[in-house]
Structures are given as structure tokens and as C-alpha cells.
């Protein structure tokens, strides 16, 4: 517990010092308060937004889009990743094409997606799905195809059917990799969300920033940026905890200091 | 006693480039029920290949393996395999690793009892919830033996199971393995390159020659357990085995 406490302090030290210096400089009048509003100003703005409920409104709109987009990306990428991981021959056909698609950032697709799917939710969710798809897909595929063949042999000496080997060896073996993919995917989704919202949205955190630009309110823009960072950090943290709970064997060394017993 | 496991003219060849390499050539031998036989040979003589063929992990090019009157093909639960490395599943606790082969094939209570008995038998009592990464090499190998025994195989195949362990741990595991074998009366084929290990454990030693591999001499060891390698008779046999090894290197 003290360890967690220490780590939290260490993690907060740099942002704290930065904010302190920034605020100090603003108070001394060394910074242009329009170009770079003081942290206290941004906090005031944030509290005001939180108080009148608009912040929650924008945040929930954004989270809803990411939830849909990420969920869809996960549902598409996971089975496809499994399939290609299990059948390496198909990889040769699909990999180059997927590699090509992977090079194209989601933002590049935004105009086309809007043209095809309209300006409302569908195109935004599609953009998010697109950017979350690749990390999940690639990590799942590699996780499956990197399954230790020695463990597969063990399973086959117990007379397990191919299906049982998939469920009892491939899946758990690929799970850590899938988790890495999901964390990356979620972070990609969250980042592309803002891009999608900057173009034609009526609510959402990205829209909040856009509004700040139109109203020439830098504190509103920075409040939006801050919210993106904090929410992204929080989502990643939730996933890390989930991974620790679901894959306890991954962190035996860190979590429990158990020596390698030598009773012989 | 009737042969329990019969190998008839087993051959295995690989094609490397345009060359045919014989890993095994016309290898035949028999194992009786309950016997502990040690196969010994230099590295590269094909002893591991032979064991993997019996386990069904590799296919012989020709020949036949008969277990209990039935020709074998593929892998099967009647043959338990212990590898050189423990090969435990890192995502399963020790008890779940041992239960791997019996999971879903019996009631939970019976499974629990089987695993608890085995853990006691191999000396892992109290480590049920440990992760494989928390175990020493010796403990992991004990777990691997327990896992193979859990499905109650007719024959246990061991591929240099103690070779990666330090000398002290190895001696302890050899002793414990002997007790285990005496208790379970399993038929065991134990592959090793360690002459002392073969002399300590085997009721019979089969010496494999290389290039191409074939069965050399089969030496019976009708000595009671536990054995002392200081015993003059065993020392004489050790000299004989070693001289056969040297003769093998000469050709």
C-alpha cells in the first residue's frame, strides 16, 4: 500500500511542479494571459462547466461514441485476429492489404466517411472503429500465432481435440497480447474521437475545444484538452486494473514477493 | 511375461536438401508391463525422436508400435509424457496444471482428490495455488510428472526429465521418482544420457547407437533398490556401458 502511495506521489510530482511554475509566472505577469491562461483560470472554467452540467453532457457524448466505436472494433478485430493467427496461410493474402490500410491515419478518412455515411453519429463511430481495429487485430493475431508449440504438444499428449487446444491453450496464451491490443486500441479510439468531433459535431469534448476556438476562449480550449488527457489516462488505468485482475499470473513477481522455493 | 509395448522395425528418416538422413533404422524392442527401462545414448542418437514417436508427437516413416495388443497412431491418453523442460502452463496454478488432463472428465470432487493425492505423492503439498513462475526447476518438474500421472496412463515416457536440474536436486528427484514408480507400478521408458542415472533407476538399460540409430546392447540390472553406485557389480557394468559408448564414438 505504501508502495502505491509512493508511486502516486512520484507520478504527480512533475505535473504539480509544472502547474506551480506556470501559475507563478502568470501571477507575476510574465505570461500573456490570453495566449496561455493560468491554471487557476482553466480550473475555474472547468468547475463552471462541471457545475452547470455541460461538461458531463459533452463527456458522456464522447464516451458513448468511444464505447460504441471500441466495442465494434473489438467485435470485428478479435475474431479476425484469432482466425488469421490460427491459419497462418491466410496471413500471406491479407497481411499486405491490412498493412496498407494500417498506414492510413483515421483523420485521412474523415472526409470520405462523412461523404459516405453522413455527418451524424455513424461516421464518427466508424472513424473510431477504424482506428481501434488495427492494434486489437494485430496483437490478437500475433498472440495466437506466437503460442508456444511446446505447450501445444503437451495438450496433444493428453488427447485434446483441436477445438479444446484452441480454447485451453491458444486463448489463454494469447490473452496478454489481446489485452495489450485492447489498451492500445482504446487509446487510439480516444485520440481519433477528438479528430472526428472537431469536424461537425454538436456535442462532445472535441466540440468543446472547437467552441473555445470559435468564441476565442483559450481557457475553454485548454479545459477540453485537459479533459481528454485525464479521461484517456483514467480509461487506461481501468484497463490495467482489469488486466491485473483477469490475468493474475502475469504479475506474480510484482504483486507478491514470493521467493523461488528450494525445499530440496 | 508377455510384451506390453512392442516396437517393430521402427524407422524414421528426414530429407535434408536432397539427402536422406536416417534418424532411426529398423529399431525393435519390447517392454514388459510394470518395467522401468532406461534408454541411454549420446546426444543426437535418436533417443528423443524414438520417445516422441512412441508418444505420437512424431510419425515413424515405417514400422509399427503395439501397446497392449493395439497398434498406436497419433497421441493418446494411455501414454503420459514428461519432457526435458517442465512445460507447465504459465496461466494455470500448480493444481490446475496437474488437473489439466482430467479437467472436465470426472466430477470436481474426484478431480480435487486426484490432484491432492498426486501433489502429496510428488512432494508438492501446500503449493496448490502457486504459479509456475514461482517454482524452482525441481518443483516444476515434479508438477510435470504429477500432471502426466493424473490421467493414469498405461505407460509413462520420460525424456531426460532431470537433465536440466542441478546435481543435488537431480539426486533427490531420482530417489523420489523411484518411490513413485514402486508405488504406482507404472511401465516407464526413461530416456537419459546420464549413465549413473540409468544405473540408479533402470531394471534394464538399452543402449542406443548412432549413425544410424539402432538398438545396441540391452543390459539387465537385477539389483534391488536403492542402489549404490559404489557396488562392485554396478561399477563393472558402468565400465562396460562406458566402453560401449566409446566404441560408438569410434565409428
Coordinates of C-alpha atoms in Angstrom, one line a residue:
Chain A
X1 CA 0.0 0.0 0.0
X2 CA 2.8 2.4 0.9
X3 CA 4.3 1.4 -2.4
X4 CA 1.2 2.5 -4.3
X5 CA 1.2 5.8 -2.3
X6 CA 4.9 6.4 -3.1
X7 CA 4.3 5.8 -6.8
X8 CA 1.3 8.1 -6.9
X9 CA 3.4 10.9 -5.3
X10 CA 6.2 10.3 -7.8
X11 CA 3.7 10.4 -10.7
X12 CA 2.2 13.6 -9.6
X13 CA 5.4 15.4 -8.8
X14 CA 6.2 16.7 -12.3
X15 CA 2.7 17.9 -13.3
X16 CA 2.5 19.6 -9.9
X17 CA 5.8 21.5 -10.3
X18 CA 4.8 22.4 -13.9
X19 CA 1.5 23.8 -12.8
X20 CA 3.0 25.6 -9.9
X21 CA 5.7 27.4 -12.0
X22 CA 3.1 28.2 -14.7
X23 CA 0.7 29.7 -12.1
X24 CA 3.5 31.6 -10.5
X25 CA 4.7 33.1 -13.8
X26 CA 1.1 34.1 -14.7
X27 CA 0.7 35.8 -11.3
X28 CA 4.0 37.7 -11.9
X29 CA 2.5 38.9 -15.2
X30 CA 5.3 37.2 -17.3
X31 CA 2.8 35.3 -19.4
X32 CA 0.3 36.6 -21.8
X33 CA -3.0 35.6 -20.1
X34 CA -4.8 35.4 -23.4
X35 CA -2.4 33.1 -25.1
X36 CA -1.7 31.0 -22.1
X37 CA -4.4 31.4 -19.4
X38 CA -3.3 30.5 -15.9
X39 CA -4.1 27.1 -14.4
X40 CA -6.4 28.7 -11.9
X41 CA -8.4 30.2 -14.8
X42 CA -8.6 26.8 -16.6
X43 CA -9.8 25.2 -13.3
X44 CA -12.4 27.9 -12.9
X45 CA -13.7 27.3 -16.4
X46 CA -13.7 23.5 -15.7
X47 CA -15.6 23.9 -12.5
X48 CA -18.1 26.2 -14.1
X49 CA -18.6 23.7 -16.9
X50 CA -19.0 20.9 -14.4
X51 CA -21.3 22.9 -12.3
X52 CA -23.9 23.7 -15.0
X53 CA -23.8 20.2 -16.3
X54 CA -22.4 20.9 -19.8
X55 CA -19.1 19.1 -19.0
X56 CA -20.9 15.9 -18.2
X57 CA -23.1 16.3 -21.2
X58 CA -20.1 16.6 -23.5
X59 CA -18.1 13.9 -21.8
X60 CA -20.9 11.4 -21.9
X61 CA -21.5 12.1 -25.6
X62 CA -17.8 11.4 -26.2
X63 CA -17.7 8.3 -24.0
X64 CA -20.7 7.0 -25.8
X65 CA -19.1 7.3 -29.2
X66 CA -15.8 5.7 -28.0
X67 CA -17.8 3.0 -26.3
X68 CA -19.7 2.1 -29.5
X69 CA -16.6 2.5 -31.7
X70 CA -14.3 0.5 -29.5
X71 CA -16.9 -2.2 -28.9
X72 CA -17.4 -2.5 -32.6
X73 CA -13.7 -2.6 -33.3
X74 CA -13.2 -5.3 -30.7
X75 CA -16.1 -7.4 -32.1
X76 CA -14.5 -7.2 -35.6
X77 CA -10.8 -7.4 -34.7
X78 CA -10.9 -10.2 -32.2
X79 CA -12.4 -13.0 -34.3
X80 CA -10.5 -11.9 -37.3
X81 CA -7.2 -11.8 -35.3
X82 CA -8.0 -15.3 -34.0
X83 CA -8.7 -16.7 -37.4
X84 CA -5.6 -15.3 -39.0
X85 CA -3.5 -16.3 -36.1
X86 CA -4.7 -19.9 -36.4
X87 CA -4.5 -20.1 -40.2
X88 CA -1.1 -18.6 -41.0
X89 CA -1.5 -19.3 -44.7
X90 CA -4.3 -16.7 -44.9
X91 CA -1.9 -14.2 -43.4
X92 CA 0.1 -14.0 -46.7
X93 CA -3.0 -12.9 -48.6
X94 CA -4.4 -10.5 -46.0
X95 CA -1.4 -9.0 -44.3
X96 CA -0.1 -6.8 -47.1
X97 CA -3.5 -5.3 -47.6
X98 CA -4.1 -4.7 -43.9
X99 CA -0.6 -3.3 -43.6
X100 CA -1.5 -0.8 -46.4
X101 CA -4.7 0.2 -44.5
X102 CA -2.8 0.5 -41.3
X103 CA -0.6 3.2 -42.8
X104 CA -3.6 5.5 -43.4
X105 CA -4.5 7.6 -40.3
X106 CA -8.1 7.7 -39.4
X107 CA -8.2 11.5 -39.9
X108 CA -7.4 11.0 -43.6
X109 CA -10.6 9.0 -43.9
X110 CA -12.9 11.6 -42.2
X111 CA -14.0 13.5 -45.3
X112 CA -14.7 10.2 -47.2
X113 CA -16.6 8.7 -44.2
X114 CA -18.7 11.9 -43.9
X115 CA -19.4 11.6 -47.6
X116 CA -20.4 8.0 -47.4
X117 CA -22.1 7.9 -44.0
X118 CA -23.4 11.4 -43.4
X119 CA -22.4 13.9 -40.8
X120 CA -24.1 12.3 -37.8
X121 CA -23.0 9.6 -35.4
X122 CA -22.5 6.8 -37.9
X123 CA -19.5 8.4 -39.5
X124 CA -17.9 9.4 -36.2
X125 CA -18.3 5.9 -34.7
X126 CA -16.9 4.4 -37.9
X127 CA -13.8 6.6 -37.6
X128 CA -13.3 5.5 -34.1
X129 CA -13.9 1.8 -35.0
X130 CA -11.4 2.1 -37.8
X131 CA -8.6 3.5 -35.6
X132 CA -9.2 1.0 -32.8
X133 CA -9.4 -2.0 -35.1
X134 CA -5.7 -2.4 -36.1
X135 CA -4.0 -2.6 -32.7
X136 CA -6.5 -5.1 -31.4
X137 CA -6.4 -7.1 -34.6
X138 CA -2.6 -7.2 -34.9
X139 CA -2.0 -8.0 -31.3
X140 CA -4.6 -10.8 -31.2
X141 CA -3.1 -12.3 -34.4
X142 CA 0.4 -12.2 -33.1
X143 CA -0.7 -13.5 -29.7
X144 CA -2.3 -16.5 -31.3
X145 CA 0.4 -17.3 -33.8
X146 CA 3.1 -17.0 -31.1
X147 CA 1.5 -19.7 -28.9
X148 CA 4.3 -21.9 -27.6
X149 CA 4.3 -25.1 -29.7
X150 CA 5.8 -26.9 -26.7
X151 CA 2.6 -26.2 -24.8
X152 CA 0.5 -27.3 -27.8
X153 CA 2.4 -30.6 -27.7
X154 CA 1.7 -31.1 -24.0
X155 CA -2.0 -30.6 -24.7
X156 CA -2.0 -33.0 -27.6
X157 CA -0.3 -35.7 -25.4
X158 CA -3.5 -35.5 -23.3
X159 CA -5.6 -36.3 -26.4
X160 CA -7.2 -32.9 -26.6
X161 CA -9.2 -32.2 -29.7
X162 CA -8.1 -29.2 -31.9
X163 CA -11.1 -27.3 -30.6
X164 CA -10.1 -28.0 -27.0
X165 CA -6.5 -27.0 -27.8
X166 CA -7.8 -23.6 -29.1
X167 CA -9.8 -23.0 -26.0
X168 CA -7.4 -24.3 -23.4
X169 CA -4.0 -23.3 -24.9
X170 CA -4.3 -20.7 -27.7
X171 CA -6.8 -18.5 -25.9
X172 CA -5.1 -18.1 -22.5
X173 CA -1.7 -17.9 -24.2
X174 CA -2.8 -15.0 -26.4
X175 CA -4.8 -13.2 -23.6
X176 CA -1.9 -10.9 -22.5
X177 CA -1.3 -9.9 -26.1
X178 CA -5.0 -9.3 -26.6
X179 CA -5.0 -7.1 -23.6
X180 CA -2.1 -5.0 -24.9
X181 CA -4.1 -4.7 -28.2
X182 CA -7.2 -3.6 -26.3
X183 CA -5.3 -1.0 -24.3
X184 CA -3.7 0.4 -27.4
X185 CA -7.0 0.2 -29.3
X186 CA -8.9 2.1 -26.7
X187 CA -6.2 4.8 -26.6
X188 CA -6.3 5.1 -30.4
X189 CA -10.1 5.3 -30.3
X190 CA -10.0 8.0 -27.7
X191 CA -7.5 10.0 -29.7
X192 CA -9.4 9.7 -33.0
X193 CA -12.6 10.7 -31.3
X194 CA -11.5 14.2 -30.9
X195 CA -10.5 14.4 -34.5
X196 CA -13.9 13.1 -35.5
X197 CA -15.6 15.7 -33.2
X198 CA -13.6 18.6 -34.4
X199 CA -15.4 18.3 -37.7
X200 CA -19.1 18.7 -37.4
X201 CA -20.4 17.8 -34.0
X202 CA -22.9 19.4 -31.7
X203 CA -21.5 18.0 -28.5
X204 CA -18.5 16.1 -27.2
X205 CA -15.2 17.1 -25.8
X206 CA -13.8 17.8 -29.3
X207 CA -16.8 20.1 -29.9
X208 CA -16.0 21.9 -26.7
X209 CA -12.5 22.7 -28.0
X210 CA -13.9 23.8 -31.3
X211 CA -16.4 26.0 -29.4
X212 CA -13.5 27.5 -27.5
X213 CA -11.8 28.4 -30.7
X214 CA -14.9 30.0 -32.2
X215 CA -15.5 32.0 -29.0
X216 CA -11.8 32.9 -28.7
X217 CA -11.7 31.4 -25.2
X218 CA -8.3 29.7 -24.7
X219 CA -9.2 28.6 -21.2
X220 CA -12.2 26.6 -22.7
X221 CA -9.8 25.0 -25.3
X222 CA -7.3 24.1 -22.6
X223 CA -10.1 22.8 -20.3
X224 CA -11.1 20.5 -23.2
X225 CA -7.5 19.3 -23.7
X226 CA -7.1 18.6 -20.0
X227 CA -10.3 16.5 -20.0
X228 CA -9.1 14.5 -23.0
X229 CA -5.9 13.7 -21.2
X230 CA -7.4 12.9 -17.9
X231 CA -10.2 10.7 -19.3
X232 CA -7.7 8.9 -21.5
X233 CA -5.5 8.2 -18.5
X234 CA -8.4 7.0 -16.5
X235 CA -9.6 4.6 -19.2
X236 CA -6.1 3.2 -19.5
X237 CA -5.9 2.8 -15.7
X238 CA -9.2 0.9 -15.7
X239 CA -7.8 -1.5 -18.3
X240 CA -4.6 -2.0 -16.5
X241 CA -6.5 -3.0 -13.3
X242 CA -8.8 -5.2 -15.4
X243 CA -5.7 -7.0 -16.8
X244 CA -4.2 -7.5 -13.3
X245 CA -7.5 -9.0 -12.1
X246 CA -8.1 -11.2 -15.1
X247 CA -4.5 -12.4 -15.7
X248 CA -3.2 -12.7 -12.2
X249 CA -0.3 -15.0 -13.3
X250 CA 1.2 -12.1 -15.3
X251 CA 2.2 -10.1 -12.2
X252 CA 3.1 -12.7 -9.6
X253 CA 6.6 -11.2 -9.3
X254 CA 5.5 -7.6 -8.7
X255 CA 2.4 -8.2 -6.6
X256 CA 3.5 -10.9 -4.3
X257 CA 7.1 -11.2 -3.2
X258 CA 7.3 -14.9 -3.2
X259 CA 10.8 -16.4 -3.3
X260 CA 11.6 -19.3 -5.6
X261 CA 11.3 -22.1 -3.0
X262 CA 14.1 -24.6 -2.8
X263 CA 12.9 -27.2 -0.3
X264 CA 15.1 -29.9 -1.7
Chain B
X1 CA 6.0 -62.2 -19.3
X2 CA 4.2 -61.0 -22.4
X3 CA 5.4 -57.9 -24.1
X4 CA 3.3 -54.9 -23.1
X5 CA 4.8 -52.4 -25.6
X6 CA 6.2 -53.8 -28.8
X7 CA 8.2 -51.8 -31.3
X8 CA 8.6 -53.4 -34.7
X9 CA 11.2 -52.2 -37.1
X10 CA 10.7 -48.5 -36.5
X11 CA 12.4 -46.3 -39.0
X12 CA 12.4 -42.6 -39.3
X13 CA 14.2 -40.6 -42.0
X14 CA 14.4 -36.9 -42.8
X15 CA 15.1 -35.4 -46.1
X16 CA 17.5 -32.6 -45.8
X17 CA 18.1 -31.0 -49.2
X18 CA 18.4 -34.0 -51.5
X19 CA 19.9 -36.2 -48.8
X20 CA 18.1 -38.8 -46.8
X21 CA 19.1 -38.9 -43.2
X22 CA 18.1 -41.9 -41.1
X23 CA 17.3 -40.8 -37.6
X24 CA 16.2 -44.3 -36.7
X25 CA 16.6 -47.5 -38.6
X26 CA 14.8 -50.8 -38.1
X27 CA 14.6 -50.4 -34.4
X28 CA 12.8 -53.2 -32.5
X29 CA 12.4 -53.9 -28.8
X30 CA 9.9 -54.9 -26.2
X31 CA 8.9 -53.6 -22.8
X32 CA 7.0 -55.7 -20.3
X33 CA 4.3 -54.4 -18.0
X34 CA 5.5 -52.5 -15.0
X35 CA 9.0 -52.4 -16.2
X36 CA 11.3 -49.4 -15.8
X37 CA 13.6 -49.3 -18.8
X38 CA 16.3 -46.7 -19.3
X39 CA 17.3 -45.8 -22.9
X40 CA 20.7 -44.4 -22.9
X41 CA 22.7 -42.9 -25.8
X42 CA 24.8 -40.0 -26.8
X43 CA 23.0 -36.8 -27.8
X44 CA 21.9 -37.0 -31.4
X45 CA 21.5 -40.8 -31.4
X46 CA 17.7 -40.5 -31.9
X47 CA 16.6 -41.4 -28.4
X48 CA 14.4 -38.4 -28.1
X49 CA 13.0 -39.0 -31.6
X50 CA 12.2 -42.5 -30.6
X51 CA 10.3 -41.4 -27.5
X52 CA 8.4 -38.8 -29.4
X53 CA 7.4 -41.4 -31.9
X54 CA 6.1 -43.6 -29.1
X55 CA 4.2 -40.6 -27.7
X56 CA 2.7 -39.9 -31.1
X57 CA 4.2 -36.5 -31.4
X58 CA 6.2 -37.6 -34.5
X59 CA 5.3 -40.2 -37.1
X60 CA 7.6 -43.0 -38.0
X61 CA 8.5 -43.5 -41.6
X62 CA 7.8 -47.2 -41.3
X63 CA 7.3 -49.8 -38.6
X64 CA 4.7 -50.4 -36.0
X65 CA 4.2 -49.8 -32.3
X66 CA 1.8 -52.0 -30.4
X67 CA 0.6 -51.2 -26.9
X68 CA -1.4 -53.9 -25.1
X69 CA -2.2 -55.5 -28.5
X70 CA -3.3 -52.3 -30.2
X71 CA -1.4 -50.6 -32.9
X72 CA -0.7 -46.9 -32.0
X73 CA -1.1 -43.9 -34.0
X74 CA -1.3 -40.2 -33.0
X75 CA -1.1 -39.1 -29.4
X76 CA -3.2 -40.7 -26.7
X77 CA -4.1 -40.5 -23.1
X78 CA -2.7 -44.0 -22.4
X79 CA 0.8 -42.6 -22.9
X80 CA 1.9 -40.0 -20.5
X81 CA 4.8 -37.8 -21.4
X82 CA 7.3 -35.8 -19.3
X83 CA 9.5 -33.5 -21.3
X84 CA 13.0 -32.3 -20.6
X85 CA 11.6 -28.9 -19.6
X86 CA 8.6 -28.8 -17.2
X87 CA 6.3 -27.1 -19.9
X88 CA 3.8 -26.0 -17.3
X89 CA 1.0 -23.7 -18.5
X90 CA 2.0 -20.3 -17.0
X91 CA -1.6 -19.2 -16.8
X92 CA -2.6 -22.1 -14.5
X93 CA -1.9 -22.6 -10.9
X94 CA 0.0 -25.7 -9.9
X95 CA -3.1 -27.6 -9.1
X96 CA -4.8 -26.6 -12.3
X97 CA -1.7 -27.6 -14.2
X98 CA -1.8 -31.0 -12.7
X99 CA -5.5 -31.3 -13.3
X100 CA -5.0 -30.2 -17.0
X101 CA -5.6 -33.7 -18.5
X102 CA -8.5 -34.7 -16.3
X103 CA -10.4 -31.4 -16.2
X104 CA -14.0 -32.0 -17.3
X105 CA -13.6 -35.7 -17.5
X106 CA -14.6 -36.5 -13.9
X107 CA -16.5 -34.9 -11.1
X108 CA -15.0 -31.9 -9.4
X109 CA -14.6 -33.8 -6.1
X110 CA -12.8 -36.7 -7.7
X111 CA -10.6 -34.3 -9.7
X112 CA -9.8 -32.4 -6.5
X113 CA -8.9 -35.6 -4.7
X114 CA -6.8 -37.0 -7.5
X115 CA -4.8 -33.7 -7.7
X116 CA -4.4 -33.5 -3.9
X117 CA -3.2 -37.2 -3.8
X118 CA -0.7 -36.6 -6.6
X119 CA 0.6 -33.4 -5.0
X120 CA 1.2 -35.3 -1.8
X121 CA 2.9 -38.1 -3.7
X122 CA 5.3 -35.9 -5.7
X123 CA 6.0 -33.8 -2.6
X124 CA 4.3 -30.6 -3.6
X125 CA 1.8 -30.4 -0.8
X126 CA 0.9 -26.8 0.2
X127 CA 1.8 -25.4 -3.2
X128 CA -1.6 -25.8 -4.9
X129 CA -2.1 -22.1 -5.5
X130 CA 1.4 -21.3 -6.6
X131 CA 2.1 -20.0 -10.2
X132 CA 4.6 -21.9 -12.3
X133 CA 6.8 -18.8 -12.3
X134 CA 7.2 -19.1 -8.5
X135 CA 8.5 -22.6 -8.6
X136 CA 12.1 -23.9 -8.7
X137 CA 13.1 -26.1 -11.5
X138 CA 12.8 -29.3 -9.4
X139 CA 9.4 -28.4 -8.2
X140 CA 8.2 -27.6 -11.7
X141 CA 9.5 -31.0 -12.9
X142 CA 7.7 -32.7 -10.0
X143 CA 4.5 -31.0 -11.1
X144 CA 5.0 -32.1 -14.7
X145 CA 5.4 -35.7 -13.6
X146 CA 2.2 -35.3 -11.5
X147 CA 0.4 -33.8 -14.5
X148 CA 1.3 -36.8 -16.7
X149 CA 0.3 -39.3 -14.0
X150 CA -3.1 -37.6 -13.4
X151 CA -4.7 -39.2 -16.4
X152 CA -3.5 -42.6 -15.2
X153 CA -1.6 -43.5 -18.3
X154 CA -0.7 -47.1 -19.1
X155 CA 2.9 -46.1 -19.8
X156 CA 5.0 -43.1 -18.8
X157 CA 7.5 -41.7 -21.2
X158 CA 10.2 -39.5 -19.7
X159 CA 12.6 -37.5 -21.9
X160 CA 15.6 -36.6 -19.9
X161 CA 13.4 -35.2 -17.2
X162 CA 16.1 -34.5 -14.7
X163 CA 18.9 -33.3 -17.0
X164 CA 18.3 -29.6 -16.6
X165 CA 18.5 -29.8 -12.8
X166 CA 21.4 -29.2 -10.5
X167 CA 23.2 -32.3 -9.2
X168 CA 21.6 -32.3 -5.7
X169 CA 18.1 -31.7 -6.9
X170 CA 18.6 -34.4 -9.5
X171 CA 19.6 -37.0 -7.0
X172 CA 16.6 -36.1 -4.8
X173 CA 14.2 -36.3 -7.7
X174 CA 15.7 -39.6 -8.9
X175 CA 15.1 -41.1 -5.4
X176 CA 11.6 -39.8 -5.2
X177 CA 10.9 -40.9 -8.7
X178 CA 11.9 -44.5 -7.7
X179 CA 9.5 -44.4 -4.8
X180 CA 6.8 -43.1 -7.1
X181 CA 7.4 -45.9 -9.6
X182 CA 7.4 -48.6 -6.9
X183 CA 4.1 -47.2 -5.6
X184 CA 2.3 -46.8 -8.9
X185 CA 3.9 -49.8 -10.7
X186 CA 3.7 -47.8 -14.0
X187 CA 5.6 -49.0 -17.0
X188 CA 8.2 -46.4 -17.7
X189 CA 10.5 -45.6 -20.5
X190 CA 13.1 -43.2 -19.3
X191 CA 15.5 -41.6 -21.8
X192 CA 18.7 -40.2 -20.4
X193 CA 22.3 -39.5 -21.4
X194 CA 23.5 -39.9 -17.8
X195 CA 25.0 -43.4 -17.2
X196 CA 24.7 -43.0 -13.4
X197 CA 21.1 -42.2 -13.7
X198 CA 20.4 -45.2 -15.8
X199 CA 22.2 -47.4 -13.4
X200 CA 20.4 -46.0 -10.4
X201 CA 16.9 -46.3 -11.9
X202 CA 16.7 -48.9 -14.7
X203 CA 15.7 -52.5 -14.4
X204 CA 17.0 -52.7 -17.9
X205 CA 19.3 -50.4 -19.8
X206 CA 19.0 -50.2 -23.5
X207 CA 22.0 -48.7 -25.2
X208 CA 21.3 -46.9 -28.5
X209 CA 24.0 -46.5 -31.1
X210 CA 24.1 -43.6 -33.5
X211 CA 24.6 -43.3 -37.3
X212 CA 22.0 -44.7 -37.9
X213 CA 20.5 -45.4 -34.6
X214 CA 19.8 -48.9 -33.7
X215 CA 19.4 -50.9 -30.5
X216 CA 22.8 -51.9 -29.2
X217 CA 23.1 -53.9 -26.1
X218 CA 20.3 -54.5 -23.6
X219 CA 21.7 -54.9 -20.1
X220 CA 19.6 -56.3 -17.3
X221 CA 20.1 -54.8 -13.8
X222 CA 18.6 -57.3 -11.4
X223 CA 19.6 -55.3 -8.4
X224 CA 17.4 -54.2 -5.5
X225 CA 16.6 -50.5 -4.8
X226 CA 18.0 -48.2 -3.6
X227 CA 21.3 -48.9 -5.3
X228 CA 24.7 -47.7 -4.5
X229 CA 26.9 -46.9 -7.5
X230 CA 29.9 -48.0 -5.3
X231 CA 28.6 -51.6 -5.6
X232 CA 31.4 -53.5 -7.4
X233 CA 28.9 -55.2 -9.8
X234 CA 27.4 -51.9 -10.8
X235 CA 30.8 -50.4 -11.2
X236 CA 31.7 -53.2 -13.6
X237 CA 28.5 -52.6 -15.6
X238 CA 29.3 -48.9 -15.7
X239 CA 32.7 -49.7 -17.2
X240 CA 31.0 -51.9 -19.8
X241 CA 28.5 -49.2 -20.7
X242 CA 31.1 -46.6 -20.9
X243 CA 33.3 -48.7 -23.2
X244 CA 30.3 -49.3 -25.4
X245 CA 29.9 -45.6 -25.6
X246 CA 33.5 -45.1 -26.6
X247 CA 33.2 -47.8 -29.2
X248 CA 30.1 -46.0 -30.6
X249 CA 32.1 -42.7 -30.9
X250 CA 34.8 -44.6 -32.9
X251 CA 32.5 -45.4 -35.9

